[in-house]
Amino acid sequence: MKVHDSGMPEEVYWESLFDIPLILDRLGIGPGLGDVAELGCGYGTFTLPVAARIRGTLTTCDIDPAMIERARQRAAEVGLHNVRALLTDAEDSGFGVDDGSQDGCLLFNILHGGGQVHFLREASRALRPAGRIYIIHWRPDVDTPRGPARETRPRLEQILQWAETVGGLEPVTGFIELPPWHWGMALERA
Ligand SMILES: C[S@@+](CC[C@H](N)C(=O)[O-])C[C@H]1O[C@@H](n2cnc3c(N)ncnc32)[C@H](O)[C@@H]1O
């Protein structure tokens, strides 16, 4: 099932709302990572920049065929050959990667509309030991020009509770400011 309230505005506008290099730098996403899985590629806003930084394959998925088509098209346009984009409902079918196979999992702008524990469990399954889940979301504590209802946006304490429910996930950062409108954190698989 599509995550509630996870629709997208127009592409150029959406991508004006992030400082992508700053976000990836502050989360520590770079050539230290091999294979990475992403839930919900959208327009490929983070898919492409992450794929360009890592050593391995970026496997992404989306429930919306138009989003998968756009991410594939953009990867082809810039000659990125390490993007694997799967049209799938991640709630039913997972992220399309083997157990313990990934160095990282991206849960970007997705942990607000239900299924959060399920998605964290799936990310944990996909990660190798010491692999990391990277999370970003709209800040719940400030007014922002877009984003789901403020009361549905995850807070650090809430994510830590979900992680405890899953088990075997430890925070390796606190609250990381990702201006102008986002925040982020990372969890590590024991
Ligand atoms: C708010 S957008 C975020 C996209 C991207 N992560 C970003 O930050 O730019 C959420 C995306 O997740 C997709 N999505 C929602 N529910 C999903 C599901 N159950 N399985 C796979 N993709 C899903 C939506 O179609 C949408 O493209």
Tab-separated table of C-alpha atoms and ligand atoms in Angstrom:
chain	number	residue	atom	x	y	z
A	1	MET	CA	0.000	0.000	0.000
A	2	LYS	CA	1.273	3.452	-0.854
A	3	VAL	CA	2.496	5.304	2.227
A	4	HIS	CA	-0.190	7.794	3.246
A	5	ASP	CA	0.487	11.389	2.170
A	6	SER	CA	3.589	10.452	0.131
A	7	GLY	CA	2.616	12.108	-3.173
A	8	MET	CA	5.004	14.481	-4.873
A	9	PRO	CA	4.778	18.088	-6.087
A	10	GLU	CA	6.365	19.084	-9.401
A	11	GLU	CA	9.980	17.884	-9.804
A	12	VAL	CA	11.889	21.177	-10.049
A	13	TYR	CA	10.044	22.614	-7.084
A	14	TRP	CA	10.575	19.428	-5.008
A	15	GLU	CA	14.293	19.513	-5.680
A	16	SER	CA	14.572	23.199	-4.751
A	17	LEU	CA	13.653	22.226	-1.188
A	18	PHE	CA	16.880	20.334	-0.379
A	19	ASP	CA	20.606	21.021	-0.210
A	20	ILE	CA	21.483	17.544	-1.486
A	21	PRO	CA	25.318	17.661	-1.180
A	22	LEU	CA	25.004	19.029	2.357
A	23	ILE	CA	22.557	16.263	3.312
A	24	LEU	CA	24.772	13.493	1.945
A	25	ASP	CA	27.927	15.030	3.470
A	26	ARG	CA	26.379	15.400	6.919
A	27	LEU	CA	25.036	11.842	6.859
A	28	GLY	CA	28.435	10.531	5.742
A	29	ILE	CA	27.202	8.986	2.489
A	30	GLY	CA	30.193	8.540	0.209
A	31	PRO	CA	32.679	6.126	-1.341
A	32	GLY	CA	32.965	4.194	1.906
A	33	LEU	CA	29.660	2.559	0.978
A	34	GLY	CA	29.217	-0.410	-1.350
A	35	ASP	CA	25.656	-1.500	-2.151
A	36	VAL	CA	22.801	0.685	-0.933
A	37	ALA	CA	18.999	0.182	-1.005
A	38	GLU	CA	16.436	2.983	-1.101
A	39	LEU	CA	12.713	2.933	-0.305
A	40	GLY	CA	10.770	5.260	-2.611
A	41	CYS	CA	12.925	6.836	-5.316
A	42	GLY	CA	10.434	9.547	-6.253
A	43	TYR	CA	12.041	11.547	-9.061
A	44	GLY	CA	15.450	10.063	-8.246
A	45	THR	CA	16.271	13.180	-6.244
A	46	PHE	CA	18.618	11.244	-3.945
A	47	THR	CA	18.941	8.050	-5.977
A	48	LEU	CA	21.232	9.620	-8.546
A	49	PRO	CA	23.513	11.654	-6.253
A	50	VAL	CA	23.924	8.683	-3.915
A	51	ALA	CA	24.614	6.286	-6.800
A	52	ALA	CA	27.255	8.730	-8.037
A	53	ARG	CA	29.023	8.663	-4.655
A	54	ILE	CA	29.021	4.976	-3.696
A	55	ARG	CA	31.191	2.098	-4.963
A	56	GLY	CA	28.352	-0.405	-5.410
A	57	THR	CA	24.819	-0.670	-6.775
A	58	LEU	CA	21.948	1.542	-5.676
A	59	THR	CA	18.781	-0.582	-5.635
A	60	THR	CA	15.717	1.592	-5.392
A	61	CYS	CA	12.003	0.870	-5.534
A	62	ASP	CA	8.786	2.782	-5.907
A	63	ILE	CA	5.120	1.868	-6.068
A	64	ASP	CA	4.465	4.569	-8.701
A	65	PRO	CA	5.406	3.582	-12.290
A	66	ALA	CA	5.946	7.231	-13.309
A	67	MET	CA	8.564	7.632	-10.576
A	68	ILE	CA	10.439	4.488	-11.587
A	69	GLU	CA	10.387	5.593	-15.215
A	70	ARG	CA	11.719	9.053	-14.313
A	71	ALA	CA	14.506	7.703	-12.093
A	72	ARG	CA	15.582	5.244	-14.811
A	73	GLN	CA	15.482	7.954	-17.469
A	74	ARG	CA	17.605	10.334	-15.402
A	75	ALA	CA	20.146	7.628	-14.568
A	76	ALA	CA	20.471	6.835	-18.270
A	77	GLU	CA	20.817	10.519	-19.169
A	78	VAL	CA	23.810	10.985	-16.887
A	79	GLY	CA	25.307	7.563	-17.659
A	80	LEU	CA	24.893	6.043	-14.209
A	81	HIS	CA	24.982	2.262	-14.671
A	82	ASN	CA	24.752	1.287	-11.006
A	83	VAL	CA	21.073	2.150	-10.500
A	84	ARG	CA	18.595	-0.728	-10.260
A	85	ALA	CA	15.036	0.662	-10.123
A	86	LEU	CA	12.236	-1.772	-9.214
A	87	LEU	CA	8.525	-1.128	-9.601
A	88	THR	CA	7.240	-2.684	-6.401
A	89	ASP	CA	5.209	-2.161	-3.266
A	90	ALA	CA	7.878	-2.324	-0.596
A	91	GLU	CA	5.293	-3.006	2.067
A	92	ASP	CA	4.415	-6.318	0.399
A	93	SER	CA	7.639	-7.249	-1.388
A	94	GLY	CA	10.409	-5.520	0.543
A	95	PHE	CA	13.295	-3.626	-1.029
A	96	GLY	CA	14.293	-6.328	-3.546
A	97	VAL	CA	17.689	-7.135	-2.053
A	98	ASP	CA	19.151	-10.176	-0.292
A	99	ASP	CA	19.477	-10.594	3.470
A	100	GLY	CA	22.586	-8.952	4.918
A	101	SER	CA	23.669	-7.617	1.528
A	102	GLN	CA	23.606	-3.840	1.878
A	103	ASP	CA	26.007	-1.314	3.402
A	104	GLY	CA	23.224	1.250	3.675
A	105	CYS	CA	19.466	1.772	3.412
A	106	LEU	CA	17.881	5.135	2.636
A	107	LEU	CA	14.547	5.983	4.254
A	108	PHE	CA	14.149	9.535	2.991
A	109	ASN	CA	10.885	11.435	3.463
A	110	ILE	CA	8.940	8.228	3.985
A	111	LEU	CA	8.629	7.453	7.724
A	112	HIS	CA	5.401	9.359	8.352
A	113	GLY	CA	2.458	7.544	6.827
A	114	GLY	CA	2.302	4.124	8.462
A	115	GLY	CA	4.417	0.989	8.218
A	116	GLN	CA	7.420	2.555	9.948
A	117	VAL	CA	8.364	-0.492	12.054
A	118	HIS	CA	7.828	-2.743	9.057
A	119	PHE	CA	10.140	-0.619	6.890
A	120	LEU	CA	12.818	-0.401	9.581
A	121	ARG	CA	12.662	-4.192	9.994
A	122	GLU	CA	13.032	-4.668	6.248
A	123	ALA	CA	15.994	-2.275	6.201
A	124	SER	CA	17.591	-4.157	9.086
A	125	ARG	CA	17.112	-7.462	7.256
A	126	ALA	CA	18.804	-6.035	4.175
A	127	LEU	CA	21.828	-4.636	6.019
A	128	ARG	CA	25.118	-6.376	6.690
A	129	PRO	CA	26.342	-6.133	10.289
A	130	ALA	CA	27.438	-2.517	10.942
A	131	GLY	CA	25.467	-1.368	7.898
A	132	ARG	CA	23.503	1.819	8.422
A	133	ILE	CA	19.965	3.083	7.938
A	134	TYR	CA	19.989	6.724	6.899
A	135	ILE	CA	16.820	8.673	7.634
A	136	ILE	CA	15.793	12.180	6.659
A	137	HIS	CA	12.481	13.934	7.078
A	138	TRP	CA	10.823	17.298	7.232
A	139	ARG	CA	11.471	19.002	10.544
A	140	PRO	CA	8.494	18.544	12.843
A	141	ASP	CA	9.404	21.593	14.940
A	142	VAL	CA	9.228	24.362	12.296
A	143	ASP	CA	6.841	25.494	9.583
A	144	THR	CA	7.974	24.256	6.164
A	145	PRO	CA	6.752	25.051	2.638
A	146	ARG	CA	5.853	21.386	1.961
A	147	GLY	CA	5.685	18.084	3.773
A	148	PRO	CA	3.073	15.966	5.519
A	149	ALA	CA	1.138	17.229	8.536
A	150	ARG	CA	3.602	18.235	11.253
A	151	GLU	CA	2.144	15.859	13.821
A	152	THR	CA	2.854	12.886	11.521
A	153	ARG	CA	6.530	13.731	10.905
A	154	PRO	CA	8.859	11.469	12.874
A	155	ARG	CA	10.861	12.806	15.790
A	156	LEU	CA	14.174	11.388	16.979
A	157	GLU	CA	12.627	9.850	20.092
A	158	GLN	CA	9.910	8.180	18.022
A	159	ILE	CA	12.439	6.660	15.622
A	160	LEU	CA	14.449	5.338	18.579
A	161	GLN	CA	11.294	3.665	19.910
A	162	TRP	CA	10.574	2.037	16.547
A	163	ALA	CA	14.202	0.900	16.353
A	164	GLU	CA	13.920	-0.646	19.807
A	165	THR	CA	10.810	-2.521	18.673
A	166	VAL	CA	12.754	-3.925	15.706
A	167	GLY	CA	15.784	-4.692	17.860
A	168	GLY	CA	19.471	-4.840	16.931
A	169	LEU	CA	19.563	-1.226	15.734
A	170	GLU	CA	21.643	1.382	17.536
A	171	PRO	CA	21.704	5.145	16.896
A	172	VAL	CA	25.077	6.355	15.650
A	173	THR	CA	24.079	10.018	15.401
A	174	GLY	CA	21.755	12.351	17.200
A	175	PHE	CA	19.562	14.910	15.470
A	176	ILE	CA	21.448	16.249	12.432
A	177	GLU	CA	20.248	19.581	11.069
A	178	LEU	CA	19.857	19.522	7.288
A	179	PRO	CA	18.874	23.064	6.382
A	180	PRO	CA	16.733	24.562	5.149
A	181	TRP	CA	13.827	22.270	6.084
A	182	HIS	CA	15.016	18.783	7.029
A	183	TRP	CA	16.685	16.811	9.749
A	184	GLY	CA	18.323	13.399	9.721
A	185	MET	CA	19.898	10.598	11.695
A	186	ALA	CA	21.535	7.189	11.215
A	187	LEU	CA	21.028	3.803	12.901
A	188	GLU	CA	23.559	0.997	12.762
A	189	ARG	CA	22.788	-2.714	12.618
A	190	ALA	CA	24.479	-4.585	15.430
B	1	LIG	C1	7.563	11.759	-0.496
B	1	LIG	S1	8.214	10.758	-1.788
B	1	LIG	C2	9.974	10.747	-1.389
B	1	LIG	C3	10.832	10.309	-2.538
B	1	LIG	C4	12.327	10.333	-2.273
B	1	LIG	N1	12.675	9.393	-1.216
B	1	LIG	C5	12.783	11.714	-1.938
B	1	LIG	O1	13.044	11.984	-0.749
B	1	LIG	O2	12.873	12.559	-2.852
B	1	LIG	C6	7.750	9.097	-1.320
B	1	LIG	C7	7.874	8.099	-2.455
B	1	LIG	O3	7.643	6.791	-1.911
B	1	LIG	C8	6.810	6.078	-2.795
B	1	LIG	N2	6.082	5.063	-2.013
B	1	LIG	C9	5.046	5.258	-1.159
B	1	LIG	N3	4.640	4.092	-0.639
B	1	LIG	C10	5.432	3.117	-1.179
B	1	LIG	C11	5.481	1.693	-1.049
B	1	LIG	N4	4.641	1.040	-0.242
B	1	LIG	N5	6.424	1.006	-1.764
B	1	LIG	C12	7.285	1.666	-2.588
B	1	LIG	N6	7.264	3.021	-2.753
B	1	LIG	C13	6.359	3.736	-2.058
B	1	LIG	C14	5.913	7.141	-3.424
B	1	LIG	O4	5.360	6.701	-4.652
B	1	LIG	C15	6.866	8.316	-3.579
B	1	LIG	O5	7.526	8.323	-4.821
